């Protein structure tokens, strides 16, 4: 048995972009999570760190995102990590890591 599960709570960094594959809506946007600055027992400080995540929602979740999720929204997300390799217009291979959303909850605005 194996598990591929991600849980994030963070702030939406861009308004969702909606596109369609055949008739299925897909929403994609960026989301930021932050680790607070902290001090280690030896007195050294680790600065605040922000991680950016690419979020992908399908079907009903994508329709919800289009209507209600905006830049600055606070969001809880559960999903799976997916890696993709694709080739851009200049034939350069690109890698992308995305979170495919299974469950989510809009927590409010920043």
PDB file of N, CA and C in Angstrom:
ATOM      1  N   UNK A   1       0.838  -1.183   0.000  1.00  0.00           N
ATOM      2  CA  UNK A   1       0.000   0.000   0.000  1.00  0.00           C
ATOM      3  C   UNK A   1       0.883   1.247   0.000  1.00  0.00           C
ATOM      4  N   UNK A   2       0.422   2.305  -0.637  1.00  0.00           N
ATOM      5  CA  UNK A   2       1.135   3.579  -0.631  1.00  0.00           C
ATOM      6  C   UNK A   2       0.128   4.717  -0.534  1.00  0.00           C
ATOM      7  N   UNK A   3       0.621   5.883  -0.145  1.00  0.00           N
ATOM      8  CA  UNK A   3      -0.244   7.045   0.049  1.00  0.00           C
ATOM      9  C   UNK A   3       0.390   8.248  -0.628  1.00  0.00           C
ATOM     10  N   UNK A   4      -0.410   8.993  -1.345  1.00  0.00           N
ATOM     11  CA  UNK A   4       0.009  10.256  -1.946  1.00  0.00           C
ATOM     12  C   UNK A   4      -1.012  11.288  -1.493  1.00  0.00           C
ATOM     13  N   UNK A   5      -0.734  11.970  -0.387  1.00  0.00           N
ATOM     14  CA  UNK A   5      -1.684  12.924   0.169  1.00  0.00           C
ATOM     15  C   UNK A   5      -0.964  14.174   0.640  1.00  0.00           C
ATOM     16  N   UNK A   6      -1.519  15.316   0.274  1.00  0.00           N
ATOM     17  CA  UNK A   6      -0.990  16.618   0.653  1.00  0.00           C
ATOM     18  C   UNK A   6      -2.102  17.386   1.345  1.00  0.00           C
ATOM     19  N   UNK A   7      -1.762  18.067   2.436  1.00  0.00           N
ATOM     20  CA  UNK A   7      -2.695  18.967   3.110  1.00  0.00           C
ATOM     21  C   UNK A   7      -2.013  20.324   3.209  1.00  0.00           C
ATOM     22  N   UNK A   8      -2.673  21.354   2.700  1.00  0.00           N
ATOM     23  CA  UNK A   8      -2.143  22.712   2.732  1.00  0.00           C
ATOM     24  C   UNK A   8      -3.173  23.676   3.285  1.00  0.00           C
ATOM     25  N   UNK A   9      -2.721  24.641   4.044  1.00  0.00           N
ATOM     26  CA  UNK A   9      -3.535  25.794   4.430  1.00  0.00           C
ATOM     27  C   UNK A   9      -2.701  27.007   4.071  1.00  0.00           C
ATOM     28  N   UNK A  10      -3.237  27.852   3.214  1.00  0.00           N
ATOM     29  CA  UNK A  10      -2.461  29.003   2.777  1.00  0.00           C
ATOM     30  C   UNK A  10      -3.324  30.041   2.099  1.00  0.00           C
ATOM     31  N   UNK A  11      -2.655  30.975   1.431  1.00  0.00           N
ATOM     32  CA  UNK A  11      -3.335  32.080   0.754  1.00  0.00           C
ATOM     33  C   UNK A  11      -3.171  31.955  -0.753  1.00  0.00           C
ATOM     34  N   UNK A  12      -4.269  32.177  -1.455  1.00  0.00           N
ATOM     35  CA  UNK A  12      -4.274  32.122  -2.915  1.00  0.00           C
ATOM     36  C   UNK A  12      -3.500  33.327  -3.436  1.00  0.00           C
ATOM     37  N   UNK A  13      -2.559  33.079  -4.343  1.00  0.00           N
ATOM     38  CA  UNK A  13      -1.696  34.140  -4.852  1.00  0.00           C
ATOM     39  C   UNK A  13      -2.148  34.742  -6.163  1.00  0.00           C
ATOM     40  N   UNK A  14      -2.994  34.035  -6.902  1.00  0.00           N
ATOM     41  CA  UNK A  14      -3.500  34.538  -8.183  1.00  0.00           C
ATOM     42  C   UNK A  14      -4.958  34.117  -8.335  1.00  0.00           C
ATOM     43  N   UNK A  15      -5.731  34.923  -9.039  1.00  0.00           N
ATOM     44  CA  UNK A  15      -7.096  34.509  -9.349  1.00  0.00           C
ATOM     45  C   UNK A  15      -7.037  33.231 -10.181  1.00  0.00           C
ATOM     46  N   UNK A  16      -7.990  32.314  -9.965  1.00  0.00           N
ATOM     47  CA  UNK A  16      -7.994  31.070 -10.742  1.00  0.00           C
ATOM     48  C   UNK A  16      -8.132  31.331 -12.240  1.00  0.00           C
ATOM     49  N   UNK A  17      -7.389  30.551 -13.012  1.00  0.00           N
ATOM     50  CA  UNK A  17      -7.503  30.570 -14.469  1.00  0.00           C
ATOM     51  C   UNK A  17      -8.338  29.358 -14.850  1.00  0.00           C
ATOM     52  N   UNK A  18      -9.410  29.575 -15.597  1.00  0.00           N
ATOM     53  CA  UNK A  18     -10.316  28.496 -15.963  1.00  0.00           C
ATOM     54  C   UNK A  18     -10.128  28.168 -17.440  1.00  0.00           C
ATOM     55  N   UNK A  19     -10.020  26.873 -17.735  1.00  0.00           N
ATOM     56  CA  UNK A  19      -9.983  26.415 -19.121  1.00  0.00           C
ATOM     57  C   UNK A  19     -10.807  25.124 -19.186  1.00  0.00           C
ATOM     58  N   UNK A  20     -11.043  24.653 -20.388  1.00  0.00           N
ATOM     59  CA  UNK A  20     -11.864  23.463 -20.572  1.00  0.00           C
ATOM     60  C   UNK A  20     -11.122  22.439 -21.418  1.00  0.00           C
ATOM     61  N   UNK A  21     -11.191  21.197 -20.987  1.00  0.00           N
ATOM     62  CA  UNK A  21     -10.737  20.074 -21.804  1.00  0.00           C
ATOM     63  C   UNK A  21     -12.016  19.326 -22.158  1.00  0.00           C
ATOM     64  N   UNK A  22     -12.354  19.380 -23.444  1.00  0.00           N
ATOM     65  CA  UNK A  22     -13.658  18.948 -23.932  1.00  0.00           C
ATOM     66  C   UNK A  22     -14.696  19.760 -23.161  1.00  0.00           C
ATOM     67  N   UNK A  23     -15.513  19.152 -22.305  1.00  0.00           N
ATOM     68  CA  UNK A  23     -16.504  19.937 -21.564  1.00  0.00           C
ATOM     69  C   UNK A  23     -16.164  20.045 -20.076  1.00  0.00           C
ATOM     70  N   UNK A  24     -15.026  19.511 -19.663  1.00  0.00           N
ATOM     71  CA  UNK A  24     -14.643  19.511 -18.248  1.00  0.00           C
ATOM     72  C   UNK A  24     -13.879  20.784 -17.880  1.00  0.00           C
ATOM     73  N   UNK A  25     -14.383  21.551 -16.896  1.00  0.00           N
ATOM     74  CA  UNK A  25     -13.656  22.745 -16.473  1.00  0.00           C
ATOM     75  C   UNK A  25     -12.470  22.383 -15.575  1.00  0.00           C
ATOM     76  N   UNK A  26     -11.386  23.145 -15.732  1.00  0.00           N
ATOM     77  CA  UNK A  26     -10.186  22.993 -14.916  1.00  0.00           C
ATOM     78  C   UNK A  26      -9.796  24.381 -14.423  1.00  0.00           C
ATOM     79  N   UNK A  27      -9.608  24.486 -13.120  1.00  0.00           N
ATOM     80  CA  UNK A  27      -9.128  25.743 -12.538  1.00  0.00           C
ATOM     81  C   UNK A  27      -7.694  25.527 -12.076  1.00  0.00           C
ATOM     82  N   UNK A  28      -6.840  26.486 -12.349  1.00  0.00           N
ATOM     83  CA  UNK A  28      -5.466  26.406 -11.857  1.00  0.00           C
ATOM     84  C   UNK A  28      -5.083  27.772 -11.290  1.00  0.00           C
ATOM     85  N   UNK A  29      -4.322  27.738 -10.198  1.00  0.00           N
ATOM     86  CA  UNK A  29      -3.870  28.964  -9.557  1.00  0.00           C
ATOM     87  C   UNK A  29      -2.708  28.640  -8.634  1.00  0.00           C
ATOM     88  N   UNK A  30      -2.056  29.681  -8.138  1.00  0.00           N
ATOM     89  CA  UNK A  30      -0.933  29.535  -7.223  1.00  0.00           C
ATOM     90  C   UNK A  30      -1.411  29.792  -5.798  1.00  0.00           C
ATOM     91  N   UNK A  31      -0.786  29.080  -4.869  1.00  0.00           N
ATOM     92  CA  UNK A  31      -1.132  29.222  -3.453  1.00  0.00           C
ATOM     93  C   UNK A  31       0.156  29.253  -2.646  1.00  0.00           C
ATOM     94  N   UNK A  32       0.212  30.131  -1.655  1.00  0.00           N
ATOM     95  CA  UNK A  32       1.406  30.282  -0.824  1.00  0.00           C
ATOM     96  C   UNK A  32       1.162  29.711   0.572  1.00  0.00           C
ATOM     97  N   UNK A  33       2.169  28.994   1.074  1.00  0.00           N
ATOM     98  CA  UNK A  33       2.177  28.583   2.474  1.00  0.00           C
ATOM     99  C   UNK A  33       3.422  29.180   3.110  1.00  0.00           C
ATOM    100  N   UNK A  34       3.333  29.523   4.393  1.00  0.00           N
ATOM    101  CA  UNK A  34       4.437  30.176   5.088  1.00  0.00           C
ATOM    102  C   UNK A  34       4.870  29.378   6.303  1.00  0.00           C
ATOM    103  N   UNK A  35       6.175  29.332   6.526  1.00  0.00           N
ATOM    104  CA  UNK A  35       6.731  28.830   7.771  1.00  0.00           C
ATOM    105  C   UNK A  35       7.227  30.047   8.527  1.00  0.00           C
ATOM    106  N   UNK A  36       6.844  30.177   9.774  1.00  0.00           N
ATOM    107  CA  UNK A  36       7.247  31.329  10.568  1.00  0.00           C
ATOM    108  C   UNK A  36       8.733  31.301  10.881  1.00  0.00           C
ATOM    109  N   UNK A  37       9.263  32.495  11.138  1.00  0.00           N
ATOM    110  CA  UNK A  37      10.644  32.589  11.613  1.00  0.00           C
ATOM    111  C   UNK A  37      10.722  31.910  12.975  1.00  0.00           C
ATOM    112  N   UNK A  38      11.832  31.231  13.223  1.00  0.00           N
ATOM    113  CA  UNK A  38      11.980  30.588  14.529  1.00  0.00           C
ATOM    114  C   UNK A  38      13.422  30.645  14.988  1.00  0.00           C
ATOM    115  N   UNK A  39      13.582  30.517  16.294  1.00  0.00           N
ATOM    116  CA  UNK A  39      14.910  30.546  16.891  1.00  0.00           C
ATOM    117  C   UNK A  39      15.233  29.152  17.418  1.00  0.00           C
ATOM    118  N   UNK A  40      16.399  28.645  17.048  1.00  0.00           N
ATOM    119  CA  UNK A  40      16.851  27.338  17.498  1.00  0.00           C
ATOM    120  C   UNK A  40      17.397  27.432  18.927  1.00  0.00           C
ATOM    121  N   UNK A  41      17.507  26.293  19.612  1.00  0.00           N
ATOM    122  CA  UNK A  41      18.026  26.313  20.983  1.00  0.00           C
ATOM    123  C   UNK A  41      19.400  26.974  21.123  1.00  0.00           C
ATOM    124  N   UNK A  42      20.213  26.945  20.057  1.00  0.00           N
ATOM    125  CA  UNK A  42      21.541  27.570  20.135  1.00  0.00           C
ATOM    126  C   UNK A  42      21.503  29.078  19.880  1.00  0.00           C
ATOM    127  N   UNK A  43      20.293  29.633  19.658  1.00  0.00           N
ATOM    128  CA  UNK A  43      20.137  31.070  19.467  1.00  0.00           C
ATOM    129  C   UNK A  43      20.127  31.516  18.018  1.00  0.00           C
ATOM    130  N   UNK A  44      20.469  30.637  17.078  1.00  0.00           N
ATOM    131  CA  UNK A  44      20.448  31.026  15.670  1.00  0.00           C
ATOM    132  C   UNK A  44      19.007  31.095  15.170  1.00  0.00           C
ATOM    133  N   UNK A  45      18.795  32.000  14.222  1.00  0.00           N
ATOM    134  CA  UNK A  45      17.443  32.221  13.705  1.00  0.00           C
ATOM    135  C   UNK A  45      17.295  31.632  12.313  1.00  0.00           C
ATOM    136  N   UNK A  46      16.153  31.024  12.086  1.00  0.00           N
ATOM    137  CA  UNK A  46      15.775  30.550  10.754  1.00  0.00           C
ATOM    138  C   UNK A  46      14.701  31.513  10.257  1.00  0.00           C
ATOM    139  N   UNK A  47      14.949  32.195   9.127  1.00  0.00           N
ATOM    140  CA  UNK A  47      14.000  33.208   8.662  1.00  0.00           C
ATOM    141  C   UNK A  47      12.689  32.599   8.158  1.00  0.00           C
ATOM    142  N   UNK A  48      11.667  33.466   8.072  1.00  0.00           N
ATOM    143  CA  UNK A  48      10.382  33.038   7.500  1.00  0.00           C
ATOM    144  C   UNK A  48      10.623  32.550   6.078  1.00  0.00           C
ATOM    145  N   UNK A  49       9.850  31.540   5.684  1.00  0.00           N
ATOM    146  CA  UNK A  49      10.000  30.963   4.356  1.00  0.00           C
ATOM    147  C   UNK A  49       8.620  30.793   3.728  1.00  0.00           C
ATOM    148  N   UNK A  50       8.488  31.202   2.477  1.00  0.00           N
ATOM    149  CA  UNK A  50       7.246  31.049   1.727  1.00  0.00           C
ATOM    150  C   UNK A  50       7.459  30.035   0.618  1.00  0.00           C
ATOM    151  N   UNK A  51       6.556  29.062   0.538  1.00  0.00           N
ATOM    152  CA  UNK A  51       6.565  28.074  -0.549  1.00  0.00           C
ATOM    153  C   UNK A  51       5.358  28.338  -1.437  1.00  0.00           C
ATOM    154  N   UNK A  52       5.556  28.263  -2.745  1.00  0.00           N
ATOM    155  CA  UNK A  52       4.468  28.448  -3.698  1.00  0.00           C
ATOM    156  C   UNK A  52       4.091  27.103  -4.302  1.00  0.00           C
ATOM    157  N   UNK A  53       2.793  26.856  -4.414  1.00  0.00           N
ATOM    158  CA  UNK A  53       2.256  25.595  -4.911  1.00  0.00           C
ATOM    159  C   UNK A  53       1.329  25.875  -6.091  1.00  0.00           C
ATOM    160  N   UNK A  54       1.393  25.019  -7.103  1.00  0.00           N
ATOM    161  CA  UNK A  54       0.465  25.090  -8.235  1.00  0.00           C
ATOM    162  C   UNK A  54      -0.712  24.180  -7.925  1.00  0.00           C
ATOM    163  N   UNK A  55      -1.903  24.757  -7.881  1.00  0.00           N
ATOM    164  CA  UNK A  55      -3.116  24.040  -7.498  1.00  0.00           C
ATOM    165  C   UNK A  55      -3.970  23.803  -8.743  1.00  0.00           C
ATOM    166  N   UNK A  56      -4.528  22.589  -8.852  1.00  0.00           N
ATOM    167  CA  UNK A  56      -5.395  22.232  -9.983  1.00  0.00           C
ATOM    168  C   UNK A  56      -6.698  21.653  -9.432  1.00  0.00           C
ATOM    169  N   UNK A  57      -7.820  22.211  -9.881  1.00  0.00           N
ATOM    170  CA  UNK A  57      -9.154  21.720  -9.498  1.00  0.00           C
ATOM    171  C   UNK A  57      -9.931  21.364 -10.757  1.00  0.00           C
ATOM    172  N   UNK A  58     -10.694  20.286 -10.690  1.00  0.00           N
ATOM    173  CA  UNK A  58     -11.488  19.815 -11.823  1.00  0.00           C
ATOM    174  C   UNK A  58     -12.987  19.908 -11.520  1.00  0.00           C
ATOM    175  N   UNK A  59     -13.777  19.971 -12.564  1.00  0.00           N
ATOM    176  CA  UNK A  59     -15.233  19.816 -12.540  1.00  0.00           C
ATOM    177  C   UNK A  59     -15.915  20.776 -11.560  1.00  0.00           C
ATOM    178  N   UNK A  60     -16.685  20.256 -10.609  1.00  0.00           N
ATOM    179  CA  UNK A  60     -17.443  21.097  -9.676  1.00  0.00           C
ATOM    180  C   UNK A  60     -16.548  21.993  -8.841  1.00  0.00           C
ATOM    181  N   UNK A  61     -15.403  21.478  -8.444  1.00  0.00           N
ATOM    182  CA  UNK A  61     -14.448  22.284  -7.674  1.00  0.00           C
ATOM    183  C   UNK A  61     -13.939  23.453  -8.525  1.00  0.00           C
ATOM    184  N   UNK A  62     -13.700  23.206  -9.811  1.00  0.00           N
ATOM    185  CA  UNK A  62     -13.249  24.265 -10.712  1.00  0.00           C
ATOM    186  C   UNK A  62     -14.327  25.332 -10.881  1.00  0.00           C
ATOM    187  N   UNK A  63     -15.581  24.917 -10.972  1.00  0.00           N
ATOM    188  CA  UNK A  63     -16.680  25.879 -11.079  1.00  0.00           C
ATOM    189  C   UNK A  63     -16.781  26.717  -9.814  1.00  0.00           C
ATOM    190  N   UNK A  64     -16.599  26.093  -8.639  1.00  0.00           N
ATOM    191  CA  UNK A  64     -16.607  26.828  -7.371  1.00  0.00           C
ATOM    192  C   UNK A  64     -15.457  27.834  -7.366  1.00  0.00           C
ATOM    193  N   UNK A  65     -14.282  27.398  -7.781  1.00  0.00           N
ATOM    194  CA  UNK A  65     -13.111  28.283  -7.803  1.00  0.00           C
ATOM    195  C   UNK A  65     -13.364  29.497  -8.683  1.00  0.00           C
ATOM    196  N   UNK A  66     -13.968  29.273  -9.836  1.00  0.00           N
ATOM    197  CA  UNK A  66     -14.249  30.374 -10.754  1.00  0.00           C
ATOM    198  C   UNK A  66     -15.163  31.415 -10.116  1.00  0.00           C
ATOM    199  N   UNK A  67     -16.136  30.962  -9.333  1.00  0.00           N
ATOM    200  CA  UNK A  67     -17.115  31.872  -8.734  1.00  0.00           C
ATOM    201  C   UNK A  67     -16.623  32.538  -7.452  1.00  0.00           C
ATOM    202  N   UNK A  68     -15.895  31.801  -6.609  1.00  0.00           N
ATOM    203  CA  UNK A  68     -15.673  32.279  -5.250  1.00  0.00           C
ATOM    204  C   UNK A  68     -14.216  32.467  -4.823  1.00  0.00           C
ATOM    205  N   UNK A  69     -13.282  31.774  -5.424  1.00  0.00           N
ATOM    206  CA  UNK A  69     -11.892  31.871  -4.971  1.00  0.00           C
ATOM    207  C   UNK A  69     -11.203  33.012  -5.711  1.00  0.00           C
ATOM    208  N   UNK A  70     -10.546  33.885  -4.947  1.00  0.00           N
ATOM    209  CA  UNK A  70      -9.841  35.035  -5.504  1.00  0.00           C
ATOM    210  C   UNK A  70      -8.471  35.177  -4.852  1.00  0.00           C
ATOM    211  N   UNK A  71      -7.631  35.960  -5.473  1.00  0.00           N
ATOM    212  CA  UNK A  71      -6.327  36.269  -4.896  1.00  0.00           C
ATOM    213  C   UNK A  71      -6.546  36.797  -3.477  1.00  0.00           C
ATOM    214  N   UNK A  72      -5.802  36.244  -2.517  1.00  0.00           N
ATOM    215  CA  UNK A  72      -5.938  36.652  -1.121  1.00  0.00           C
ATOM    216  C   UNK A  72      -6.833  35.738  -0.302  1.00  0.00           C
ATOM    217  N   UNK A  73      -7.626  34.874  -0.965  1.00  0.00           N
ATOM    218  CA  UNK A  73      -8.491  33.942  -0.228  1.00  0.00           C
ATOM    219  C   UNK A  73      -7.627  33.004   0.608  1.00  0.00           C
ATOM    220  N   UNK A  74      -8.107  32.690   1.797  1.00  0.00           N
ATOM    221  CA  UNK A  74      -7.445  31.689   2.648  1.00  0.00           C
ATOM    222  C   UNK A  74      -8.125  30.362   2.345  1.00  0.00           C
ATOM    223  N   UNK A  75      -7.325  29.317   2.105  1.00  0.00           N
ATOM    224  CA  UNK A  75      -7.869  28.070   1.585  1.00  0.00           C
ATOM    225  C   UNK A  75      -7.235  26.862   2.266  1.00  0.00           C
ATOM    226  N   UNK A  76      -8.064  25.873   2.570  1.00  0.00           N
ATOM    227  CA  UNK A  76      -7.622  24.560   3.044  1.00  0.00           C
ATOM    228  C   UNK A  76      -7.758  23.616   1.855  1.00  0.00           C
ATOM    229  N   UNK A  77      -6.698  22.861   1.572  1.00  0.00           N
ATOM    230  CA  UNK A  77      -6.684  21.964   0.413  1.00  0.00           C
ATOM    231  C   UNK A  77      -6.159  20.599   0.811  1.00  0.00           C
ATOM    232  N   UNK A  78      -6.830  19.544   0.350  1.00  0.00           N
ATOM    233  CA  UNK A  78      -6.324  18.168   0.432  1.00  0.00           C
ATOM    234  C   UNK A  78      -6.224  17.665  -1.001  1.00  0.00           C
ATOM    235  N   UNK A  79      -5.131  16.997  -1.312  1.00  0.00           N
ATOM    236  CA  UNK A  79      -4.998  16.493  -2.668  1.00  0.00           C
ATOM    237  C   UNK A  79      -3.801  15.581  -2.829  1.00  0.00           C
ATOM    238  N   UNK A  80      -3.399  15.427  -4.090  1.00  0.00           N
ATOM    239  CA  UNK A  80      -2.286  14.549  -4.461  1.00  0.00           C
ATOM    240  C   UNK A  80      -1.228  15.358  -5.204  1.00  0.00           C
ATOM    241  N   UNK A  81       0.031  14.971  -5.022  1.00  0.00           N
ATOM    242  CA  UNK A  81       1.114  15.587  -5.780  1.00  0.00           C
ATOM    243  C   UNK A  81       1.205  14.881  -7.129  1.00  0.00           C
ATOM    244  N   UNK A  82       1.304  15.669  -8.185  1.00  0.00           N
ATOM    245  CA  UNK A  82       1.499  15.140  -9.531  1.00  0.00           C
ATOM    246  C   UNK A  82       2.661  15.879 -10.174  1.00  0.00           C
ATOM    247  N   UNK A  83       3.529  15.143 -10.845  1.00  0.00           N
ATOM    248  CA  UNK A  83       4.653  15.716 -11.572  1.00  0.00           C
ATOM    249  C   UNK A  83       4.394  15.552 -13.061  1.00  0.00           C
ATOM    250  N   UNK A  84       4.679  16.607 -13.815  1.00  0.00           N
ATOM    251  CA  UNK A  84       4.524  16.545 -15.267  1.00  0.00           C
ATOM    252  C   UNK A  84       5.784  17.082 -15.932  1.00  0.00           C
ATOM    253  N   UNK A  85       6.110  16.497 -17.062  1.00  0.00           N
ATOM    254  CA  UNK A  85       7.182  17.010 -17.915  1.00  0.00           C
ATOM    255  C   UNK A  85       6.529  17.363 -19.246  1.00  0.00           C
ATOM    256  N   UNK A  86       6.786  18.543 -19.720  1.00  0.00           N
ATOM    257  CA  UNK A  86       6.230  18.969 -20.990  1.00  0.00           C
ATOM    258  C   UNK A  86       7.267  19.778 -21.757  1.00  0.00           C
ATOM    259  N   UNK A  87       7.001  19.973 -23.031  1.00  0.00           N
ATOM    260  CA  UNK A  87       7.917  20.686 -23.899  1.00  0.00           C
ATOM    261  C   UNK A  87       7.274  22.002 -24.315  1.00  0.00           C
ATOM    262  N   UNK A  88       8.008  23.112 -24.132  1.00  0.00           N
ATOM    263  CA  UNK A  88       7.442  24.409 -24.504  1.00  0.00           C
ATOM    264  C   UNK A  88       7.591  24.654 -26.012  1.00  0.00           C
ATOM    265  N   UNK A  89       7.210  25.841 -26.447  1.00  0.00           N
ATOM    266  CA  UNK A  89       7.225  26.164 -27.880  1.00  0.00           C
ATOM    267  C   UNK A  89       8.624  26.127 -28.484  1.00  0.00           C
ATOM    268  N   UNK A  90       9.635  26.318 -27.640  1.00  0.00           N
ATOM    269  CA  UNK A  90      11.025  26.312 -28.110  1.00  0.00           C
ATOM    270  C   UNK A  90      11.680  24.950 -27.956  1.00  0.00           C
ATOM    271  N   UNK A  91      10.866  23.921 -27.743  1.00  0.00           N
ATOM    272  CA  UNK A  91      11.330  22.534 -27.591  1.00  0.00           C
ATOM    273  C   UNK A  91      12.213  22.341 -26.361  1.00  0.00           C
ATOM    274  N   UNK A  92      11.981  23.167 -25.336  1.00  0.00           N
ATOM    275  CA  UNK A  92      12.697  23.021 -24.069  1.00  0.00           C
ATOM    276  C   UNK A  92      11.817  22.233 -23.115  1.00  0.00           C
ATOM    277  N   UNK A  93      12.386  21.178 -22.518  1.00  0.00           N
ATOM    278  CA  UNK A  93      11.619  20.368 -21.573  1.00  0.00           C
ATOM    279  C   UNK A  93      11.448  21.119 -20.260  1.00  0.00           C
ATOM    280  N   UNK A  94      10.234  21.145 -19.760  1.00  0.00           N
ATOM    281  CA  UNK A  94       9.889  21.823 -18.509  1.00  0.00           C
ATOM    282  C   UNK A  94       9.307  20.808 -17.538  1.00  0.00           C
ATOM    283  N   UNK A  95       9.558  21.027 -16.253  1.00  0.00           N
ATOM    284  CA  UNK A  95       8.982  20.199 -15.194  1.00  0.00           C
ATOM    285  C   UNK A  95       8.015  21.048 -14.383  1.00  0.00           C
ATOM    286  N   UNK A  96       6.941  20.447 -13.957  1.00  0.00           N
ATOM    287  CA  UNK A  96       6.004  21.148 -13.089  1.00  0.00           C
ATOM    288  C   UNK A  96       5.495  20.171 -12.032  1.00  0.00           C
ATOM    289  N   UNK A  97       5.355  20.673 -10.821  1.00  0.00           N
ATOM    290  CA  UNK A  97       4.779  19.914  -9.719  1.00  0.00           C
ATOM    291  C   UNK A  97       3.453  20.570  -9.380  1.00  0.00           C
ATOM    292  N   UNK A  98       2.372  19.790  -9.365  1.00  0.00           N
ATOM    293  CA  UNK A  98       1.041  20.335  -9.123  1.00  0.00           C
ATOM    294  C   UNK A  98       0.361  19.561  -8.000  1.00  0.00           C
ATOM    295  N   UNK A  99      -0.566  20.229  -7.336  1.00  0.00           N
ATOM    296  CA  UNK A  99      -1.414  19.597  -6.343  1.00  0.00           C
ATOM    297  C   UNK A  99      -2.798  19.460  -6.970  1.00  0.00           C
ATOM    298  N   UNK A 100      -3.239  18.213  -7.188  1.00  0.00           N
ATOM    299  CA  UNK A 100      -4.575  17.939  -7.710  1.00  0.00           C
ATOM    300  C   UNK A 100      -5.516  17.812  -6.519  1.00  0.00           C
ATOM    301  N   UNK A 101      -6.493  18.698  -6.436  1.00  0.00           N
ATOM    302  CA  UNK A 101      -7.348  18.828  -5.266  1.00  0.00           C
ATOM    303  C   UNK A 101      -8.430  17.756  -5.238  1.00  0.00           C
ATOM    304  N   UNK A 102      -8.549  17.095  -4.066  1.00  0.00           N
ATOM    305  CA  UNK A 102      -9.641  16.155  -3.806  1.00  0.00           C
ATOM    306  C   UNK A 102     -10.717  16.822  -2.954  1.00  0.00           C
ATOM    307  N   UNK A 103     -10.298  17.524  -1.898  1.00  0.00           N
ATOM    308  CA  UNK A 103     -11.205  18.218  -0.975  1.00  0.00           C
ATOM    309  C   UNK A 103     -10.627  19.593  -0.674  1.00  0.00           C
ATOM    310  N   UNK A 104     -11.517  20.546  -0.403  1.00  0.00           N
ATOM    311  CA  UNK A 104     -11.043  21.891  -0.070  1.00  0.00           C
ATOM    312  C   UNK A 104     -12.108  22.610   0.740  1.00  0.00           C
ATOM    313  N   UNK A 105     -11.673  23.682   1.404  1.00  0.00           N
ATOM    314  CA  UNK A 105     -12.611  24.536   2.126  1.00  0.00           C
ATOM    315  C   UNK A 105     -12.105  25.961   2.072  1.00  0.00           C
ATOM    316  N   UNK A 106     -12.986  26.866   1.689  1.00  0.00           N
ATOM    317  CA  UNK A 106     -12.656  28.288   1.667  1.00  0.00           C
ATOM    318  C   UNK A 106     -12.736  28.785   3.102  1.00  0.00           C
ATOM    319  N   UNK A 107     -11.636  29.306   3.626  1.00  0.00           N
ATOM    320  CA  UNK A 107     -11.573  29.729   5.026  1.00  0.00           C
ATOM    321  C   UNK A 107     -11.813  31.213   5.208  1.00  0.00           C
ATOM    322  N   UNK A 108     -11.737  31.987   4.168  1.00  0.00           N
ATOM    323  CA  UNK A 108     -11.968  33.423   4.272  1.00  0.00           C
ATOM    324  C   UNK A 108     -10.986  34.186   3.413  1.00  0.00           C
ATOM    325  N   UNK A 109     -10.834  35.484   3.736  1.00  0.00           N
ATOM    326  CA  UNK A 109      -9.940  36.356   2.981  1.00  0.00           C
ATOM    327  C   UNK A 109      -8.874  36.905   3.885  1.00  0.00           C
ATOM    328  N   UNK A 110      -7.737  37.209   3.299  1.00  0.00           N
ATOM    329  CA  UNK A 110      -6.572  37.715   4.017  1.00  0.00           C
ATOM    330  C   UNK A 110      -6.836  39.046   4.651  1.00  0.00           C
TER     331      UNK A 110
END
